[in-house]
PDB file of C-alpha atoms in Angstrom:
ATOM      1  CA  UNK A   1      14.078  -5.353 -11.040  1.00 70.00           C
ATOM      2  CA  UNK A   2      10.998  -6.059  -8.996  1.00 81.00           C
ATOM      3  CA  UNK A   3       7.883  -4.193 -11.043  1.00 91.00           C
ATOM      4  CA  UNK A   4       3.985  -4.295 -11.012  1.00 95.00           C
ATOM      5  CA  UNK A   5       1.905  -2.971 -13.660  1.00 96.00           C
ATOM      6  CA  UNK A   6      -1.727  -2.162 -13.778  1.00 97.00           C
ATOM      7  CA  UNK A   7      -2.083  -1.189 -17.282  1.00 96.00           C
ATOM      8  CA  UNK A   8      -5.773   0.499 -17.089  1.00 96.00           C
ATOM      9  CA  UNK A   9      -5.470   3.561 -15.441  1.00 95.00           C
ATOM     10  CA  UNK A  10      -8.602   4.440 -15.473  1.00 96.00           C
ATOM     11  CA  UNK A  11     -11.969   2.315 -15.805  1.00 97.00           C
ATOM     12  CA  UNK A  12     -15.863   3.322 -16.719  1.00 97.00           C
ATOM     13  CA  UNK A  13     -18.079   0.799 -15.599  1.00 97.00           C
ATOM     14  CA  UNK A  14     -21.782   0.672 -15.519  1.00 97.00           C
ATOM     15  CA  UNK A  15     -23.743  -0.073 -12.280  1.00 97.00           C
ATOM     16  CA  UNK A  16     -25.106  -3.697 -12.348  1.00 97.00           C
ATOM     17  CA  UNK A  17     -21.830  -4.578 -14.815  1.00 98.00           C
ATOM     18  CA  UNK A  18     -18.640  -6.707 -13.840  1.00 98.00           C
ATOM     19  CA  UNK A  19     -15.404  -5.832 -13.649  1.00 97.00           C
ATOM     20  CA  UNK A  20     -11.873  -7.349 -13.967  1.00 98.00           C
ATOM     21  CA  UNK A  21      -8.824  -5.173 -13.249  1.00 98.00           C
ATOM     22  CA  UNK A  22      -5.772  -6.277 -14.453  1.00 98.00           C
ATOM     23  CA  UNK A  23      -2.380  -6.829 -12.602  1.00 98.00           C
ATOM     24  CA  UNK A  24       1.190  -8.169 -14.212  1.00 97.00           C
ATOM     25  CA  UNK A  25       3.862  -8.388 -11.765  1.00 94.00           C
ATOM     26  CA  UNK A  26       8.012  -9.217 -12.447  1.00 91.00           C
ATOM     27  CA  UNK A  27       9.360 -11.287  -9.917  1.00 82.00           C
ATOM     28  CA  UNK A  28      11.861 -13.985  -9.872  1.00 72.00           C
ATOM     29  CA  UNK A  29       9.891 -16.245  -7.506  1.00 75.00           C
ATOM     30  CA  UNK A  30       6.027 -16.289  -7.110  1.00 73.00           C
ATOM     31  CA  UNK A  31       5.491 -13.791  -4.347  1.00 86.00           C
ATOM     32  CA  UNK A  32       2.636 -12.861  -2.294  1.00 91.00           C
ATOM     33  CA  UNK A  33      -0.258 -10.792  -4.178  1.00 94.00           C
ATOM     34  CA  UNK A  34      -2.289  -8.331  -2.287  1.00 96.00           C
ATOM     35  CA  UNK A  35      -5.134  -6.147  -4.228  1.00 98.00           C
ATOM     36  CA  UNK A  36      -5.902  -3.349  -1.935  1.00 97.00           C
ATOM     37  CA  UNK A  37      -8.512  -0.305  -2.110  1.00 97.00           C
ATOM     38  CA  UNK A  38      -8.530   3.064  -1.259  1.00 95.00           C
ATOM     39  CA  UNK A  39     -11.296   5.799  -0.954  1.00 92.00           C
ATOM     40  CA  UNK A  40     -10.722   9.862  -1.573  1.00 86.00           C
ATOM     41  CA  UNK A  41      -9.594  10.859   1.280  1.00 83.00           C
ATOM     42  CA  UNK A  42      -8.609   7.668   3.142  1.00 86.00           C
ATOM     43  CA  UNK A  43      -6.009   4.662   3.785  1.00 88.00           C
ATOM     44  CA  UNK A  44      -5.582   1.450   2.191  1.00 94.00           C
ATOM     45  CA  UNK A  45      -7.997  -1.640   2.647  1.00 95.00           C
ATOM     46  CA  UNK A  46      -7.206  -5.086   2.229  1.00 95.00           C
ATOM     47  CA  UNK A  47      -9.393  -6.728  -0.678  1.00 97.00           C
ATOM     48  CA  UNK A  48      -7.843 -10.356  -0.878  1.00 96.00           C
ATOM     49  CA  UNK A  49      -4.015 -11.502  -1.010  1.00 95.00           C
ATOM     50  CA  UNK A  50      -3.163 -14.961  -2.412  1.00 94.00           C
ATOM     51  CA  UNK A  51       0.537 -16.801  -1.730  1.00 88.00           C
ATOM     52  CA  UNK A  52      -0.698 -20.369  -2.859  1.00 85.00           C
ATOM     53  CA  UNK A  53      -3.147 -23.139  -2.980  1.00 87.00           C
ATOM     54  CA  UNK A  54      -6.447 -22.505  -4.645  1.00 89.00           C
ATOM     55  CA  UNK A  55      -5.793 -20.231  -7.348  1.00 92.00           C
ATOM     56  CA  UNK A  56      -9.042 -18.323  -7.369  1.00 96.00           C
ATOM     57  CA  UNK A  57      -8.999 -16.311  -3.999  1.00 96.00           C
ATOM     58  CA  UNK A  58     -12.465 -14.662  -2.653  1.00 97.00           C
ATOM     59  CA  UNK A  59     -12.332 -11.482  -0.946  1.00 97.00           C
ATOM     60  CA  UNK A  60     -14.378  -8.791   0.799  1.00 96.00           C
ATOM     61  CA  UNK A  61     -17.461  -6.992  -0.531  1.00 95.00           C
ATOM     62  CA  UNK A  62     -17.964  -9.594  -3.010  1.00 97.00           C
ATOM     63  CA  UNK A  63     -14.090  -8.875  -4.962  1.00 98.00           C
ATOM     64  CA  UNK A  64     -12.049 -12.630  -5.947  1.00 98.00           C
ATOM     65  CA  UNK A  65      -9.121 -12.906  -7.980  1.00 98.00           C
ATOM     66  CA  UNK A  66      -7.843 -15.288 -10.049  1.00 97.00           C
ATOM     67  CA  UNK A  67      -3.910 -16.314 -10.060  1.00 95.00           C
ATOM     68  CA  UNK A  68      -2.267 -17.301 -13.161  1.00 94.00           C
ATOM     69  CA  UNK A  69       1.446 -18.085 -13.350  1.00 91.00           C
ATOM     70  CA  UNK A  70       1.973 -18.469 -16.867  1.00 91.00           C
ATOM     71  CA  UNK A  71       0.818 -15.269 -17.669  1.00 94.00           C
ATOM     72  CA  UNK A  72       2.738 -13.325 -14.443  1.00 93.00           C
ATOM     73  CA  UNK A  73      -1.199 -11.881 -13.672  1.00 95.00           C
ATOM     74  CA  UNK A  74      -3.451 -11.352 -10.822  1.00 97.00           C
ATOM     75  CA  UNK A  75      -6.707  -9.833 -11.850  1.00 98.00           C
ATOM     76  CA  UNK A  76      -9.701  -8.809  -9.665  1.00 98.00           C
ATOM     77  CA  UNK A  77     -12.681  -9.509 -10.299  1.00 98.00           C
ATOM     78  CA  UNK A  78     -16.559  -8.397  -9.865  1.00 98.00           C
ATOM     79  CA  UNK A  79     -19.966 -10.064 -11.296  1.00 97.00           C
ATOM     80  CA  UNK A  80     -21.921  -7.006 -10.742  1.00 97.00           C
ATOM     81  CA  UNK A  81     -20.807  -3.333  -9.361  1.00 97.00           C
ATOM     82  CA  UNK A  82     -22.710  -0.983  -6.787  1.00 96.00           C
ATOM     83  CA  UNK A  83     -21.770   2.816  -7.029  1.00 95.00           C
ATOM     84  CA  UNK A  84     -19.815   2.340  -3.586  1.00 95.00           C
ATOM     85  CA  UNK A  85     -17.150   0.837  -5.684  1.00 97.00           C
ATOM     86  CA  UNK A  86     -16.086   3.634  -7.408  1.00 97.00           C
ATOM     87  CA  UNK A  87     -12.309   4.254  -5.586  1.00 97.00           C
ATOM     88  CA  UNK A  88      -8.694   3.489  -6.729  1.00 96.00           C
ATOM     89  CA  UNK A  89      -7.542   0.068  -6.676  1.00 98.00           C
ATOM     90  CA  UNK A  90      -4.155  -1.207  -6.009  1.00 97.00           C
ATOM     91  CA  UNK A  91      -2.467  -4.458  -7.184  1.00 97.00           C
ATOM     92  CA  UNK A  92       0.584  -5.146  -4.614  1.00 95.00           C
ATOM     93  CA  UNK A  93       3.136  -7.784  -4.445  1.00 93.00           C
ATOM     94  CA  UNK A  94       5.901  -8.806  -1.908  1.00 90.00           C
ATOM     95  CA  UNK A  95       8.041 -11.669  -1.044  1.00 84.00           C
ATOM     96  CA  UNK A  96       8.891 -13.843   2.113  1.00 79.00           C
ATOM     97  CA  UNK A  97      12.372 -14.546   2.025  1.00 77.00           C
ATOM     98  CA  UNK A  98      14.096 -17.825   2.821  1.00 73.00           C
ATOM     99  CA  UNK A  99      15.416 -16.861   6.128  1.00 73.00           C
ATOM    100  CA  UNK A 100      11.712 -15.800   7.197  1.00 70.00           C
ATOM    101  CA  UNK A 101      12.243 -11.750   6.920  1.00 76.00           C
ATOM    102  CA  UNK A 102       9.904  -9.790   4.410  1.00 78.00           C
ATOM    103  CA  UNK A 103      11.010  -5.784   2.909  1.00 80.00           C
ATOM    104  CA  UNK A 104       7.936  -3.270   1.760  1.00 89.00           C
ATOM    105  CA  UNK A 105       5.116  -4.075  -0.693  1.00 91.00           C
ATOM    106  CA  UNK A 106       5.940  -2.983  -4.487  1.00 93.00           C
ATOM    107  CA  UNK A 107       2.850  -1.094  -5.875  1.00 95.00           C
ATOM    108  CA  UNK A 108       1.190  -0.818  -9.213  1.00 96.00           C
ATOM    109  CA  UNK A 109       0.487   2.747  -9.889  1.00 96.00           C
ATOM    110  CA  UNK A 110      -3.464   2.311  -9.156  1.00 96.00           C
ATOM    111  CA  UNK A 111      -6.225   1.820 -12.090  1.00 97.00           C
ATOM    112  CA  UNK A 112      -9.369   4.543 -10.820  1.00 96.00           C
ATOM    113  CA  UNK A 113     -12.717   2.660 -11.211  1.00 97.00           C
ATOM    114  CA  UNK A 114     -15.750   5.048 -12.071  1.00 97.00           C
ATOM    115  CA  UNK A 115     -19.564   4.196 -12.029  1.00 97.00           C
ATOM    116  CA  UNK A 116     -22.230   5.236 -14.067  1.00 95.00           C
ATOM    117  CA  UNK A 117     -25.423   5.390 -13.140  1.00 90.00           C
TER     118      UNK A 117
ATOM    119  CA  UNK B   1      -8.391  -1.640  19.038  1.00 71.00           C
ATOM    120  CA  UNK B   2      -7.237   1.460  16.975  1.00 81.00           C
ATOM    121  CA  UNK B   3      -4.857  -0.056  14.497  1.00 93.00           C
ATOM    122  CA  UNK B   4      -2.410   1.987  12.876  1.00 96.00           C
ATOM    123  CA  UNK B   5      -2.891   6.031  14.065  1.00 96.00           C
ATOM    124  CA  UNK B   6      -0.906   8.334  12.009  1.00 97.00           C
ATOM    125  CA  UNK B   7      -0.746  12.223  13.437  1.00 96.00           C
ATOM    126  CA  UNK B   8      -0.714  14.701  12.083  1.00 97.00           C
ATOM    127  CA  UNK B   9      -3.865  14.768   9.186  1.00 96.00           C
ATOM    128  CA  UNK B  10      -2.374  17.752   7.458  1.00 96.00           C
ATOM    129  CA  UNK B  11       0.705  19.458   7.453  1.00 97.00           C
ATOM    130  CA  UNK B  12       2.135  22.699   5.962  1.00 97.00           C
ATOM    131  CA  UNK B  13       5.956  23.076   6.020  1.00 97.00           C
ATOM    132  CA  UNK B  14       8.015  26.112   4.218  1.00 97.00           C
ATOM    133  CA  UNK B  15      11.173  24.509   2.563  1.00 97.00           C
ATOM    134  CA  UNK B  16      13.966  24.072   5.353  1.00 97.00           C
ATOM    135  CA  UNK B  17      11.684  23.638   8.247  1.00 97.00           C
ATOM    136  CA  UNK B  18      11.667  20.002  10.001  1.00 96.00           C
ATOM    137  CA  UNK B  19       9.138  17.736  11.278  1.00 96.00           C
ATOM    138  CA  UNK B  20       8.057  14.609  12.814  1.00 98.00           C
ATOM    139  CA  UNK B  21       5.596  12.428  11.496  1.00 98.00           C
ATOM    140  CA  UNK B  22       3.659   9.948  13.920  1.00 98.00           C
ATOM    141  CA  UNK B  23       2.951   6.837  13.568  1.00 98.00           C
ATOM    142  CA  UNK B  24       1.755   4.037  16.191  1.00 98.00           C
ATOM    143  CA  UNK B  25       0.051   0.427  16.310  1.00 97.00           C
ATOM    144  CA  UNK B  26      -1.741  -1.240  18.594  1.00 96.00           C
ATOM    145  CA  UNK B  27      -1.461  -4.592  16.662  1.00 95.00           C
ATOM    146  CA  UNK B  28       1.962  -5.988  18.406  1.00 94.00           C
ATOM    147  CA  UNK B  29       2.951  -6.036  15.077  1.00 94.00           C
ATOM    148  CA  UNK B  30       6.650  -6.301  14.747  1.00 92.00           C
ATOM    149  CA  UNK B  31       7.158  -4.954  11.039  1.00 94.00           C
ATOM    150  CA  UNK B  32       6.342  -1.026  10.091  1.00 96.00           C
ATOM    151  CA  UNK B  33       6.656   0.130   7.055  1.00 96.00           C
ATOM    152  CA  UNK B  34       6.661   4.016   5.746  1.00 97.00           C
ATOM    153  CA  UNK B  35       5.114   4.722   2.015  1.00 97.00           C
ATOM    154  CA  UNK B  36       4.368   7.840   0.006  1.00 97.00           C
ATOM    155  CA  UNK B  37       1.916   8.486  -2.618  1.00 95.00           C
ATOM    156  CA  UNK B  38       2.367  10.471  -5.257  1.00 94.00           C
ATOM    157  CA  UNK B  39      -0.725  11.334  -7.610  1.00 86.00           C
ATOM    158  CA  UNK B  40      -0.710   8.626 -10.226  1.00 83.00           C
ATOM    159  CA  UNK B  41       2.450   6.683  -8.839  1.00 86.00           C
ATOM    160  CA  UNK B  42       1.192   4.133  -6.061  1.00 89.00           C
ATOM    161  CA  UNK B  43       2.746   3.777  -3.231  1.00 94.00           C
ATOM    162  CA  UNK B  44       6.691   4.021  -2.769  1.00 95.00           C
ATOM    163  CA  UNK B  45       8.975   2.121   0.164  1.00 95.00           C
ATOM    164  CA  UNK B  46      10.703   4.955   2.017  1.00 97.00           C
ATOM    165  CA  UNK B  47      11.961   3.047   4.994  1.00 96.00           C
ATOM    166  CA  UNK B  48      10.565  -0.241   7.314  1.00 95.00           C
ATOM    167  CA  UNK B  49      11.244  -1.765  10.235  1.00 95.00           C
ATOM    168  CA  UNK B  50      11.277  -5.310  11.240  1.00 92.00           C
ATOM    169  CA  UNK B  51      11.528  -4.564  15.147  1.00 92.00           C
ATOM    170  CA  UNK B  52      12.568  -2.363  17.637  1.00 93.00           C
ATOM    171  CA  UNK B  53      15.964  -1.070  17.284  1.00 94.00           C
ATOM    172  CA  UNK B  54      16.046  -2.519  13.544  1.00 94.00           C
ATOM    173  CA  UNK B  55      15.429  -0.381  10.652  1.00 95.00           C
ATOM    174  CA  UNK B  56      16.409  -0.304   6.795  1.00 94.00           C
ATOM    175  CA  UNK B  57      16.258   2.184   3.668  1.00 95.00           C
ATOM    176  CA  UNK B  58      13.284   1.641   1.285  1.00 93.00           C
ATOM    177  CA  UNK B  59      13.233   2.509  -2.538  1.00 92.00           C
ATOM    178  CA  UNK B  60      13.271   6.099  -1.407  1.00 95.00           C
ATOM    179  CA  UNK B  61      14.727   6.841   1.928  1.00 97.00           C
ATOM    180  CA  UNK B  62      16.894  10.298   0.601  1.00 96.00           C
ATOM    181  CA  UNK B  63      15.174  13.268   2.555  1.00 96.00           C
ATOM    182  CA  UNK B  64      14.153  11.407   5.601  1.00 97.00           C
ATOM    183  CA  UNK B  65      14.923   9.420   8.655  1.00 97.00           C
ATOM    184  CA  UNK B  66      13.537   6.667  11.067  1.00 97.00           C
ATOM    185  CA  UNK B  67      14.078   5.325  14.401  1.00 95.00           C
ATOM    186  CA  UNK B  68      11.956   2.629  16.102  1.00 97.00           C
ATOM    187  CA  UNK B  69      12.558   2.523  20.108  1.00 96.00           C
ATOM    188  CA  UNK B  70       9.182   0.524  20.994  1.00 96.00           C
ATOM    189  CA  UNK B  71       7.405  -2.163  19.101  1.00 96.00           C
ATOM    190  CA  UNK B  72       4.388   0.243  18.882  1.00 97.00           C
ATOM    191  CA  UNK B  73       5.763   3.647  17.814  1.00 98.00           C
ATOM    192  CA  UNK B  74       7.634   4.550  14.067  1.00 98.00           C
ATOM    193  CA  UNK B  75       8.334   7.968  13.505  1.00 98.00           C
ATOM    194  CA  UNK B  76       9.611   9.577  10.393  1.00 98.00           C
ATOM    195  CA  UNK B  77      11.765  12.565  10.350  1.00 98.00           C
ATOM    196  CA  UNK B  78      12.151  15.318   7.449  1.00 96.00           C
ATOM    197  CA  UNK B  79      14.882  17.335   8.336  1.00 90.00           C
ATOM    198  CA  UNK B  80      14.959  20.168   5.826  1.00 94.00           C
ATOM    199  CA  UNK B  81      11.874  19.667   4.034  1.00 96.00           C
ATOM    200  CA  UNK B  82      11.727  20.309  -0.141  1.00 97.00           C
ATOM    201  CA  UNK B  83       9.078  20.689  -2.337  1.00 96.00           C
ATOM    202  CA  UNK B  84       9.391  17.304  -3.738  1.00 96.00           C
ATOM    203  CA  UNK B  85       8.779  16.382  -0.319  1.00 97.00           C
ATOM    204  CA  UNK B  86       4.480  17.142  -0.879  1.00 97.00           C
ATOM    205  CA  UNK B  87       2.870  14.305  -0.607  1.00 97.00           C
ATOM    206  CA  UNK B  88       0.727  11.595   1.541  1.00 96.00           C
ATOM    207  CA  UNK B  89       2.191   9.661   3.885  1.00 97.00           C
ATOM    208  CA  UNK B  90       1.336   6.309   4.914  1.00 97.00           C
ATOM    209  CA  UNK B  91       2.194   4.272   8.018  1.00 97.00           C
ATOM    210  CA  UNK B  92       1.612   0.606   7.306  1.00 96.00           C
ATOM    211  CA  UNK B  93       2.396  -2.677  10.026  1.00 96.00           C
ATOM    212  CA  UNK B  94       2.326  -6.138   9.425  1.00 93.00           C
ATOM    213  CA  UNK B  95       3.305  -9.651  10.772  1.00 88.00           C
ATOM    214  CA  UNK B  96       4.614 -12.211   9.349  1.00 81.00           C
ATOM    215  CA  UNK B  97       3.972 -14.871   7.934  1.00 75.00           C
ATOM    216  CA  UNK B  98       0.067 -12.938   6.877  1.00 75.00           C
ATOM    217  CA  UNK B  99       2.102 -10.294   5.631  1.00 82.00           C
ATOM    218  CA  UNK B 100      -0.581  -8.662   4.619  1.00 87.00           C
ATOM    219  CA  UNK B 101      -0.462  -4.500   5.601  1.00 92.00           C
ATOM    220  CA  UNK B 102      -2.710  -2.483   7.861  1.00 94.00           C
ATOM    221  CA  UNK B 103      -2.816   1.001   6.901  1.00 95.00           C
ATOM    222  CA  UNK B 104      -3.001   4.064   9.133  1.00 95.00           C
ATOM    223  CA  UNK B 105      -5.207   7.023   7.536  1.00 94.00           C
ATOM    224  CA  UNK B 106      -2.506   8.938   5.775  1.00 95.00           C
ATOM    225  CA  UNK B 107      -0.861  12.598   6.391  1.00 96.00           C
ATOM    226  CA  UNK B 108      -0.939  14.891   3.571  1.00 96.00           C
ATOM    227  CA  UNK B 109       2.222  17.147   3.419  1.00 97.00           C
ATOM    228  CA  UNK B 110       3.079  20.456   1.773  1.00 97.00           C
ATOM    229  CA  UNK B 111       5.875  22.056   1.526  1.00 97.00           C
ATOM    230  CA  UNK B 112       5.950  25.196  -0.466  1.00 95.00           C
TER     231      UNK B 112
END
């Protein structure tokens, strides 16, 4: 079966540090990886997604993640966090099948990033 | 531009009442998607929608139903609502082949 695990449920990081957030997905085929974010209260937002070619993907508000097929992983990435990071963070993956149609995203169960000051 | 508009916010429900739960895009996005999150379990497939008139289960459809009449509009039914129905809804739409989701804002559910 299909699976994505974040293994870090929860993270402490101080301001000014980086971060990497770990994603292993099961799939039978390389599918297409999404890392999304979400704020209390609010909806999902699209950080980066990667399918192919360069294996180090950039994203918004300064996120990249790095593809490695070997090791089934798709970690995100930060040099250096600001407290408006703090939120849940959501490794994704889904596939495009032959015929062209796509099902639902599978989720990882979320790793929640806290700041300190 | 709104994106994806989900109605209601909030919702209270006693066990064995029914209700609608709104979703619409403004994308011309042709795939929809319905998730739920549960506190500490990500998001979980309960049904999508690759066009109008089209519609399939999800990893958990039991509890619910769908219909999609117009490109724009996916609404999901609870017909007798449970307790183990509490939880957020999302409304998510895509197109392929960027496949990547927009979310609407989420409705949070109780049923008690």
């Amino acid at each position: 079966a299909q699976s994505v695990t974040q293994p870090d449920i929860h993270i402490t990081v101080s301001e000014g540090a980086s971060l990497e957030l770990r994603c292993n997905y099961s799939y039978g085929a390389t599918p297409y990886l999404f890392w999304y974010v979400q704020s209390p209260g609010q909806g999902l937002q699209l950080l980066l997604k990667y399918f192919s070619g360069d294996t180090l993907v950039q994203g918004i508000k300064g996120f990249e993640a790095e593809f490695k097929r070997s090791q089934s992983s798709f970690n995100l990435r930060k040099p250096s966090v600001h407290w408006s990071d703090a939120a849940e963070y959501f490794c994704a993956v889904g596939l495009l099948y032959s015929g062209g149609g796509a099902d639902g995203l599978t989720f990882g169960k979320g790793t929640h990033l806290i700041i300190q000051p | 531009n709104a994106g994806v508009t989900q109605t209601p916010k909030f919702r209270i429900l006693k066990i064995g009442q029914s209700m609608t739960l709104q979703c619409t895009q403004d994308m011309n996005h042709n795939y929809m998607y319905w998730y739920r999150q549960d506190p500490g379990m990500g998001l979980k497939l309960i049904y999508y929608s690759v066009g109008a008139g089209i519609t399939d289960k999800g990893e958990v459809p039991n509890g619910y139903n769908v219909s999609r009449s117009t490109t724009e509009d996916f609404p999901l039914r609870l017909e007798l609502a449970a307790p183990s129905q509490t939880s957020v809804y999302f409304c998510a739409s895509t197109v392929l082949p960027l496949y990547e989701q927009y979310f609407g804002p989420g409705t949070r559910l109780t049923v008690t």
